[in-house]
Amino acid sequence: MKKNRVEEDVCILAIESSCDETAAAVVKNGREVLSNVISSQIALHTLYGGVVPELASRKHMEKINQVVEAALDEAHMALEDITAVAVTYGPGLVGALLVGVAEAKAIAYGAKKPLVGVHHIEGHVSANFIEHEDLEPPFICLIVSGGHTHLVVVKDYGEFEILGRTRDDAAGEAFDKVARAVGLGYPGGPKVDRAAKKGNPQAIHFPRAKVEGAPYDFSFSGLKSAVLNYINHAKMMGEEIQVADLAASFQHAVVEVLVSHTVEAAVELGYGKVAIAGGVASNSALRDEMRKACKRRGLKLYYPSPVFCTDNAAMIGTAGYYEYINGARSGWDLNAVPNLKLGER
Ligand code: KG4
Ligand code: ZN
């Protein structure tokens, strides 16, 4: 186990701007969130049915100073009270990441504080530490967001072994595309989740893809195509689409694969703790099914509150804390790395 205790309080000012949320937070000693400010760009991107990278960067530039100031204010802190500045430097949209990285560098340099670059996925995983005092590595974690679907062993703070990943679309991406196809709009995940509550998950059978020779990998493009074919066929036949049934059946197909891979990995590899993370981890069916499956197999399940599932800076502050106390420091040449791999520095 790496060192995870220090004598003095460590307060991290954290910044996150990898996609469509401009966020800043102050986190004390890794698990105490003193402030968590999120400026969402959803209203802006809804007009276009998805995130427009150029607009995202501009909006981040407009909001970042306000968000950082609000995070410090809410935490009743001035810059001199901060121990270090942590920032997401990848993966994500390059222009969006650059805004956060430049802001963090400027603040850290001006205030003479250490700078810590944080991997966005490590942030999502770390969101689980915020509300679960008892959670410590090792455990199995399923990370499901708009850009990523990974099944990993969290071996220690900041140390991951990747068991599986998606071969094509991310789980959240599949939710967003299906939502758009049935006219539910952007962002699709929460809308499909809501519509599915009134539908029958057994109404339409959609395929569950297995990846040959890679039991923990995922593939969602076949499922997405099956949903689109179903919609096109219904339209051609002049049949009305039952949106609630379609949403519930699609969601059921995604959730079944996510749950079975995760639980099988925990049982086969002998881990007693399972966590879920990322925007899709706030999906109500995923939470319910994962809870039931973990209970059946005697596994302890952890998940963050919805506000810590979708992009936020508190999770970056938590990850940044563990990186900081383990000695990680970034140079003033820290750059945005849009395709940063998990485990890479
Ligand atoms: O983690 P996140 O905020 O951003 C990325 O790092 O990608 O995840 C956003 C994704 C979107 O695809 C969104 O549709 C999905 O998470 N999402 C959901 C739900 N809430 C957000 N998917 C399914 N059900 C939800 N309740
Ligand atoms: Zn994310």
CSV table of C-alpha atoms and ligand atoms in Angstrom, one decimal:
chain,number,residue,atom,x,y,z
A,1,MET,CA,0.0,0.0,0.0
A,2,LYS,CA,1.4,3.4,-0.9
A,3,LYS,CA,1.6,6.2,1.6
A,4,ASN,CA,-1.8,7.6,2.1
A,5,ARG,CA,-1.5,9.7,5.3
A,6,VAL,CA,0.3,13.0,5.8
A,7,GLU,CA,0.7,15.1,9.0
A,8,GLU,CA,-0.8,18.4,7.7
A,9,ASP,CA,-4.1,19.0,6.0
A,10,VAL,CA,-3.7,18.8,2.2
A,11,CYS,CA,-6.1,21.1,0.3
A,12,ILE,CA,-6.3,20.6,-3.4
A,13,LEU,CA,-7.8,23.1,-5.8
A,14,ALA,CA,-8.9,21.0,-8.7
A,15,ILE,CA,-9.9,22.0,-12.2
A,16,GLU,CA,-11.8,19.9,-14.8
A,17,SER,CA,-12.6,21.0,-18.4
A,18,SER,CA,-12.2,17.9,-20.5
A,19,CYS,CA,-15.6,18.0,-22.2
A,20,ASP,CA,-18.7,20.1,-21.6
A,21,GLU,CA,-18.5,21.0,-17.9
A,22,THR,CA,-16.3,23.7,-16.6
A,23,ALA,CA,-15.6,22.7,-13.0
A,24,ALA,CA,-13.5,23.6,-10.0
A,25,ALA,CA,-13.5,22.2,-6.5
A,26,VAL,CA,-11.6,22.3,-3.2
A,27,VAL,CA,-10.9,18.9,-1.6
A,28,LYS,CA,-9.4,18.4,1.8
A,29,ASN,CA,-7.3,15.3,2.6
A,30,GLY,CA,-8.6,13.5,-0.4
A,31,ARG,CA,-12.1,12.7,0.7
A,32,GLU,CA,-13.7,15.9,2.2
A,33,VAL,CA,-15.3,18.1,-0.5
A,34,LEU,CA,-15.2,21.7,0.6
A,35,SER,CA,-16.7,23.0,-2.6
A,36,ASN,CA,-17.7,21.5,-6.0
A,37,VAL,CA,-18.7,24.1,-8.6
A,38,ILE,CA,-19.9,22.9,-12.0
A,39,SER,CA,-20.9,25.1,-14.9
A,40,SER,CA,-22.7,22.9,-17.4
A,41,GLN,CA,-22.7,23.7,-21.1
A,42,ILE,CA,-25.7,21.3,-21.8
A,43,ALA,CA,-28.0,24.1,-22.8
A,44,LEU,CA,-25.5,25.3,-25.4
A,45,HIS,CA,-24.8,21.9,-27.0
A,46,THR,CA,-28.4,20.8,-26.9
A,47,LEU,CA,-29.0,23.3,-29.8
A,48,TYR,CA,-26.7,21.1,-31.9
A,49,GLY,CA,-27.6,17.6,-30.6
A,50,GLY,CA,-24.1,17.0,-29.2
A,51,VAL,CA,-20.9,18.6,-27.9
A,52,VAL,CA,-19.4,21.0,-30.5
A,53,PRO,CA,-15.7,21.1,-29.5
A,54,GLU,CA,-14.9,24.7,-30.6
A,55,LEU,CA,-17.9,26.1,-28.7
A,56,ALA,CA,-16.9,24.0,-25.7
A,57,SER,CA,-13.5,25.6,-25.6
A,58,ARG,CA,-14.9,29.1,-25.9
A,59,LYS,CA,-17.4,28.5,-23.1
A,60,HIS,CA,-14.7,27.1,-20.9
A,61,MET,CA,-12.6,30.2,-21.4
A,62,GLU,CA,-15.6,32.4,-20.6
A,63,LYS,CA,-16.4,30.5,-17.3
A,64,ILE,CA,-13.2,29.2,-15.9
A,65,ASN,CA,-12.1,32.1,-13.8
A,66,GLN,CA,-15.6,32.5,-12.3
A,67,VAL,CA,-15.8,28.8,-11.5
A,68,VAL,CA,-12.4,28.8,-9.8
A,69,GLU,CA,-13.3,31.9,-7.8
A,70,ALA,CA,-16.6,30.4,-6.7
A,71,ALA,CA,-14.9,27.1,-5.6
A,72,LEU,CA,-12.4,29.0,-3.4
A,73,ASP,CA,-15.2,31.2,-2.0
A,74,GLU,CA,-17.5,28.3,-1.2
A,75,ALA,CA,-14.6,26.6,0.6
A,76,HIS,CA,-13.8,29.8,2.5
A,77,MET,CA,-10.3,29.7,1.2
A,78,ALA,CA,-7.7,32.0,-0.4
A,79,LEU,CA,-5.1,30.7,-2.8
A,80,GLU,CA,-2.4,30.8,-0.1
A,81,ASP,CA,-4.5,28.2,1.9
A,82,ILE,CA,-4.2,25.7,-1.0
A,83,THR,CA,-1.6,23.0,-0.9
A,84,ALA,CA,-1.5,22.2,-4.6
A,85,VAL,CA,-3.4,22.7,-7.9
A,86,ALA,CA,-4.7,19.5,-9.7
A,87,VAL,CA,-6.0,19.5,-13.2
A,88,THR,CA,-7.3,17.1,-15.8
A,89,TYR,CA,-4.8,17.0,-18.7
A,90,GLY,CA,-6.3,14.1,-20.6
A,91,PRO,CA,-8.1,12.3,-22.2
A,92,GLY,CA,-10.7,14.6,-23.6
A,93,LEU,CA,-11.2,17.4,-26.2
A,94,VAL,CA,-7.8,19.0,-26.8
A,95,GLY,CA,-9.2,22.6,-26.9
A,96,ALA,CA,-11.3,22.1,-23.8
A,97,LEU,CA,-8.5,20.4,-21.8
A,98,LEU,CA,-6.1,23.3,-22.8
A,99,VAL,CA,-8.3,25.8,-21.0
A,100,GLY,CA,-8.1,24.0,-17.7
A,101,VAL,CA,-4.4,23.2,-18.0
A,102,ALA,CA,-3.5,26.8,-18.8
A,103,GLU,CA,-5.6,28.1,-15.9
A,104,ALA,CA,-4.1,25.6,-13.5
A,105,LYS,CA,-0.6,26.4,-14.6
A,106,ALA,CA,-1.1,30.1,-14.3
A,107,ILE,CA,-2.6,29.8,-10.8
A,108,ALA,CA,0.0,27.3,-9.5
A,109,TYR,CA,2.9,29.4,-10.9
A,110,GLY,CA,1.5,32.7,-9.6
A,111,ALA,CA,0.7,31.3,-6.2
A,112,LYS,CA,3.9,29.2,-6.1
A,113,LYS,CA,2.1,26.0,-5.5
A,114,PRO,CA,2.8,22.5,-6.9
A,115,LEU,CA,1.0,21.4,-10.0
A,116,VAL,CA,-0.4,17.9,-10.4
A,117,GLY,CA,-1.8,16.6,-13.7
A,118,VAL,CA,-4.6,14.1,-13.3
A,119,HIS,CA,-5.9,11.4,-15.7
A,120,HIS,CA,-9.7,12.0,-16.2
A,121,ILE,CA,-10.5,8.3,-15.8
A,122,GLU,CA,-8.5,8.1,-12.5
A,123,GLY,CA,-10.7,11.0,-11.4
A,124,HIS,CA,-13.9,9.1,-12.2
A,125,VAL,CA,-12.7,6.0,-10.3
A,126,SER,CA,-11.7,8.3,-7.3
A,127,ALA,CA,-15.2,9.7,-7.1
A,128,ASN,CA,-16.0,6.6,-5.2
A,129,PHE,CA,-13.6,7.6,-2.4
A,130,ILE,CA,-15.5,10.8,-1.6
A,131,GLU,CA,-18.6,9.2,0.1
A,132,HIS,CA,-17.2,5.8,1.0
A,133,GLU,CA,-14.7,6.2,3.9
A,134,ASP,CA,-14.2,2.5,4.0
A,135,LEU,CA,-13.3,2.0,0.4
A,136,GLU,CA,-9.6,1.3,-0.3
A,137,PRO,CA,-7.9,-0.5,-3.1
A,138,PRO,CA,-7.8,-3.2,-4.3
A,139,PHE,CA,-11.2,-3.5,-6.0
A,140,ILE,CA,-12.8,-4.0,-9.4
A,141,CYS,CA,-14.1,-0.8,-11.1
A,142,LEU,CA,-16.3,-0.4,-14.1
A,143,ILE,CA,-15.9,3.0,-15.7
A,144,VAL,CA,-18.7,3.9,-18.1
A,145,SER,CA,-18.9,7.4,-19.5
A,146,GLY,CA,-19.6,9.2,-22.7
A,147,GLY,CA,-16.1,8.6,-24.0
A,148,HIS,CA,-15.0,5.5,-22.1
A,149,THR,CA,-15.9,2.0,-21.1
A,150,HIS,CA,-13.2,0.3,-19.1
A,151,LEU,CA,-13.2,-2.6,-16.6
A,152,VAL,CA,-10.2,-2.4,-14.4
A,153,VAL,CA,-8.6,-3.7,-11.2
A,154,VAL,CA,-7.8,-0.7,-9.0
A,155,LYS,CA,-4.6,-2.2,-7.5
A,156,ASP,CA,-3.7,0.8,-5.5
A,157,TYR,CA,-4.3,4.6,-5.6
A,158,GLY,CA,-3.5,5.6,-9.1
A,159,GLU,CA,-2.5,2.1,-10.1
A,160,PHE,CA,-4.7,0.2,-12.6
A,161,GLU,CA,-4.7,-3.1,-14.5
A,162,ILE,CA,-7.0,-2.9,-17.5
A,163,LEU,CA,-9.1,-6.1,-17.8
A,164,GLY,CA,-11.4,-5.0,-20.6
A,165,ARG,CA,-12.5,-2.0,-22.7
A,166,THR,CA,-14.9,-1.2,-25.5
A,167,ARG,CA,-13.9,-2.2,-29.0
A,168,ASP,CA,-16.1,0.5,-30.5
A,169,ASP,CA,-18.6,2.9,-29.0
A,170,ALA,CA,-18.5,3.8,-25.3
A,171,ALA,CA,-21.6,2.9,-23.3
A,172,GLY,CA,-22.7,6.6,-22.8
A,173,GLU,CA,-22.1,7.2,-26.6
A,174,ALA,CA,-24.6,4.4,-27.3
A,175,PHE,CA,-27.1,5.9,-25.0
A,176,ASP,CA,-26.7,9.3,-26.6
A,177,LYS,CA,-27.0,7.9,-30.2
A,178,VAL,CA,-30.1,5.9,-29.4
A,179,ALA,CA,-31.7,8.8,-27.7
A,180,ARG,CA,-31.0,11.0,-30.7
A,181,ALA,CA,-32.5,8.4,-33.1
A,182,VAL,CA,-35.8,8.2,-31.1
A,183,GLY,CA,-35.9,12.0,-30.8
A,184,LEU,CA,-35.2,12.1,-27.0
A,185,GLY,CA,-32.5,14.7,-27.5
A,186,TYR,CA,-29.1,15.4,-25.8
A,187,PRO,CA,-27.7,14.3,-23.5
A,188,GLY,CA,-29.3,10.9,-24.1
A,189,GLY,CA,-28.4,8.9,-21.1
A,190,PRO,CA,-30.7,10.6,-18.5
A,191,LYS,CA,-33.5,10.8,-21.0
A,192,VAL,CA,-33.3,7.1,-22.0
A,193,ASP,CA,-33.1,6.3,-18.2
A,194,ARG,CA,-36.3,8.3,-17.6
A,195,ALA,CA,-38.2,7.0,-20.6
A,196,ALA,CA,-37.2,3.4,-19.8
A,197,LYS,CA,-39.0,3.6,-16.4
A,198,LYS,CA,-42.3,3.4,-18.2
A,199,GLY,CA,-41.3,0.7,-20.6
A,200,ASN,CA,-41.0,-3.1,-20.7
A,201,PRO,CA,-37.3,-4.2,-20.9
A,202,GLN,CA,-38.4,-7.6,-22.5
A,203,ALA,CA,-40.5,-5.9,-25.2
A,204,ILE,CA,-37.8,-6.1,-27.9
A,205,HIS,CA,-34.8,-8.4,-27.9
A,206,PHE,CA,-31.6,-6.7,-28.9
A,207,PRO,CA,-28.2,-8.5,-29.3
A,208,ARG,CA,-25.6,-8.8,-26.5
A,209,ALA,CA,-22.2,-8.7,-28.1
A,210,LYS,CA,-19.4,-10.9,-26.9
A,211,VAL,CA,-15.9,-10.2,-28.0
A,212,GLU,CA,-14.2,-13.5,-29.1
A,213,GLY,CA,-11.2,-14.3,-27.0
A,214,ALA,CA,-11.6,-11.2,-24.7
A,215,PRO,CA,-14.2,-12.0,-22.1
A,216,TYR,CA,-14.0,-8.6,-20.4
A,217,ASP,CA,-14.1,-6.4,-23.5
A,218,PHE,CA,-17.3,-4.7,-24.6
A,219,SER,CA,-18.8,-3.8,-28.0
A,220,PHE,CA,-21.9,-1.6,-28.4
A,221,SER,CA,-21.9,-0.7,-32.1
A,222,GLY,CA,-23.8,-3.9,-33.0
A,223,LEU,CA,-26.5,-3.1,-30.4
A,224,LYS,CA,-26.7,0.5,-31.6
A,225,SER,CA,-27.1,-0.7,-35.2
A,226,ALA,CA,-29.8,-3.1,-34.2
A,227,VAL,CA,-31.7,-0.3,-32.5
A,228,LEU,CA,-31.4,1.9,-35.6
A,229,ASN,CA,-32.5,-0.9,-37.9
A,230,TYR,CA,-35.5,-1.5,-35.6
A,231,ILE,CA,-36.5,2.1,-35.8
A,232,ASN,CA,-36.0,2.3,-39.6
A,233,HIS,CA,-38.0,-0.9,-40.1
A,234,ALA,CA,-40.8,0.4,-38.0
A,235,LYS,CA,-40.9,3.7,-39.9
A,236,MET,CA,-40.9,1.8,-43.2
A,237,MET,CA,-43.8,-0.3,-42.1
A,238,GLY,CA,-45.6,2.8,-40.8
A,239,GLU,CA,-45.6,1.4,-37.3
A,240,GLU,CA,-45.5,3.6,-34.3
A,241,ILE,CA,-42.4,3.2,-32.1
A,242,GLN,CA,-43.1,2.6,-28.5
A,243,VAL,CA,-40.3,4.9,-27.2
A,244,ALA,CA,-40.5,3.7,-23.5
A,245,ASP,CA,-40.3,0.0,-24.6
A,246,LEU,CA,-37.5,0.6,-26.9
A,247,ALA,CA,-35.5,2.7,-24.3
A,248,ALA,CA,-36.1,0.0,-21.7
A,249,SER,CA,-35.1,-2.9,-24.0
A,250,PHE,CA,-32.0,-1.1,-25.2
A,251,GLN,CA,-31.0,-0.1,-21.7
A,252,HIS,CA,-31.5,-3.7,-20.5
A,253,ALA,CA,-29.2,-5.0,-23.2
A,254,VAL,CA,-26.4,-2.5,-22.2
A,255,VAL,CA,-26.9,-3.1,-18.5
A,256,GLU,CA,-26.9,-6.9,-18.7
A,257,VAL,CA,-23.5,-6.9,-20.4
A,258,LEU,CA,-22.0,-4.3,-18.0
A,259,VAL,CA,-23.2,-6.2,-14.9
A,260,SER,CA,-22.2,-9.7,-16.1
A,261,HIS,CA,-18.7,-8.7,-17.1
A,262,THR,CA,-18.1,-6.8,-13.9
A,263,VAL,CA,-19.4,-9.4,-11.5
A,264,GLU,CA,-17.7,-12.3,-13.4
A,265,ALA,CA,-14.4,-10.4,-13.2
A,266,ALA,CA,-14.7,-9.9,-9.5
A,267,VAL,CA,-15.6,-13.5,-8.8
A,268,GLU,CA,-13.1,-15.0,-11.1
A,269,LEU,CA,-10.2,-12.8,-9.9
A,270,GLY,CA,-11.2,-13.1,-6.3
A,271,TYR,CA,-12.0,-9.4,-5.4
A,272,GLY,CA,-14.8,-8.8,-2.9
A,273,LYS,CA,-15.4,-5.1,-3.7
A,274,VAL,CA,-16.9,-3.6,-6.9
A,275,ALA,CA,-17.3,0.0,-7.8
A,276,ILE,CA,-18.9,1.8,-10.7
A,277,ALA,CA,-18.0,5.2,-12.1
A,278,GLY,CA,-18.6,7.7,-14.9
A,279,GLY,CA,-21.7,9.4,-16.2
A,280,VAL,CA,-23.5,6.1,-17.0
A,281,ALA,CA,-22.9,4.9,-13.4
A,282,SER,CA,-25.8,7.2,-12.5
A,283,ASN,CA,-28.2,5.1,-14.6
A,284,SER,CA,-30.9,3.8,-12.4
A,285,ALA,CA,-31.2,0.3,-14.0
A,286,LEU,CA,-27.4,-0.2,-13.9
A,287,ARG,CA,-27.4,0.7,-10.2
A,288,ASP,CA,-30.3,-1.6,-9.5
A,289,GLU,CA,-29.1,-4.6,-11.5
A,290,MET,CA,-25.5,-4.2,-10.2
A,291,ARG,CA,-26.8,-4.1,-6.6
A,292,LYS,CA,-28.8,-7.3,-7.1
A,293,ALA,CA,-26.0,-9.2,-8.9
A,294,CYS,CA,-23.4,-8.1,-6.2
A,295,LYS,CA,-25.7,-9.2,-3.4
A,296,ARG,CA,-26.3,-12.6,-5.1
A,297,ARG,CA,-22.5,-13.1,-5.3
A,298,GLY,CA,-21.6,-11.7,-1.9
A,299,LEU,CA,-19.8,-8.7,-3.3
A,300,LYS,CA,-19.8,-5.2,-1.8
A,301,LEU,CA,-20.9,-2.6,-4.2
A,302,TYR,CA,-19.9,1.1,-4.2
A,303,TYR,CA,-21.2,3.9,-6.4
A,304,PRO,CA,-20.9,7.7,-6.2
A,305,SER,CA,-23.9,10.1,-5.9
A,306,PRO,CA,-25.0,11.1,-9.4
A,307,VAL,CA,-23.3,14.6,-9.1
A,308,PHE,CA,-20.0,12.8,-8.6
A,309,CYS,CA,-20.7,10.3,-11.5
A,310,THR,CA,-20.9,12.9,-14.3
A,311,ASP,CA,-17.9,15.2,-14.9
A,312,ASN,CA,-16.9,17.3,-11.9
A,313,ALA,CA,-13.7,18.6,-10.3
A,314,ALA,CA,-14.2,17.1,-6.8
A,315,MET,CA,-13.2,13.7,-8.3
A,316,ILE,CA,-10.1,15.3,-9.8
A,317,GLY,CA,-9.3,16.8,-6.4
A,318,THR,CA,-9.5,13.3,-4.8
A,319,ALA,CA,-7.3,11.7,-7.5
A,320,GLY,CA,-5.0,14.7,-7.3
A,321,TYR,CA,-4.6,14.2,-3.5
A,322,TYR,CA,-3.5,10.6,-3.8
A,323,GLU,CA,-1.1,11.6,-6.7
A,324,TYR,CA,0.2,14.5,-4.6
A,325,ILE,CA,0.9,12.5,-1.5
A,326,ASN,CA,2.6,9.8,-3.5
A,327,GLY,CA,5.0,12.5,-4.9
A,328,ALA,CA,3.6,13.2,-8.3
A,329,ARG,CA,4.4,16.7,-9.6
A,330,SER,CA,3.9,18.1,-13.1
A,331,GLY,CA,6.2,20.6,-14.7
A,332,TRP,CA,5.3,24.0,-16.2
A,333,ASP,CA,5.4,22.2,-19.6
A,334,LEU,CA,2.3,20.1,-18.7
A,335,ASN,CA,0.3,19.8,-21.9
A,336,ALA,CA,-3.2,18.6,-22.8
A,337,VAL,CA,-3.0,14.9,-24.0
A,338,PRO,CA,-6.4,14.2,-25.8
A,339,ASN,CA,-5.8,10.4,-26.1
A,340,LEU,CA,-4.0,9.9,-22.8
A,341,LYS,CA,-4.1,6.1,-21.9
A,342,LEU,CA,-4.9,4.9,-18.4
A,343,GLY,CA,-1.7,4.2,-16.5
A,344,GLU,CA,0.4,6.5,-18.7
A,345,ARG,CA,2.0,9.6,-17.3
B,1,KG4,O1,-18.6,11.0,-17.3
B,1,KG4,P1,-19.4,11.9,-18.2
B,1,KG4,O2,-20.0,13.1,-17.6
B,1,KG4,O3,-18.5,12.5,-19.3
B,1,KG4,C1,-17.4,11.7,-19.9
B,1,KG4,O4,-16.3,11.6,-19.4
B,1,KG4,O5,-17.8,11.2,-21.0
B,1,KG4,O6,-20.4,11.0,-18.9
B,1,KG4,C2,-21.4,11.5,-19.8
B,1,KG4,C3,-22.2,10.4,-20.3
B,1,KG4,C4,-23.1,10.8,-21.4
B,1,KG4,O7,-23.0,9.9,-22.5
B,1,KG4,C5,-24.5,10.7,-20.8
B,1,KG4,O8,-25.5,10.4,-21.7
B,1,KG4,C6,-24.3,9.5,-19.8
B,1,KG4,O9,-23.0,9.8,-19.3
B,1,KG4,N1,-25.2,9.5,-18.7
B,1,KG4,C7,-26.1,8.5,-18.5
B,1,KG4,C8,-26.9,8.9,-17.4
B,1,KG4,N2,-26.5,10.1,-17.0
B,1,KG4,C9,-25.4,10.5,-17.8
B,1,KG4,N3,-26.3,7.4,-19.2
B,1,KG4,C10,-27.3,6.6,-18.8
B,1,KG4,N4,-28.1,6.9,-17.8
B,1,KG4,C11,-28.0,8.0,-17.1
B,1,KG4,N5,-28.8,8.3,-16.1
B,2,ZN,ZN,-15.9,12.0,-17.6
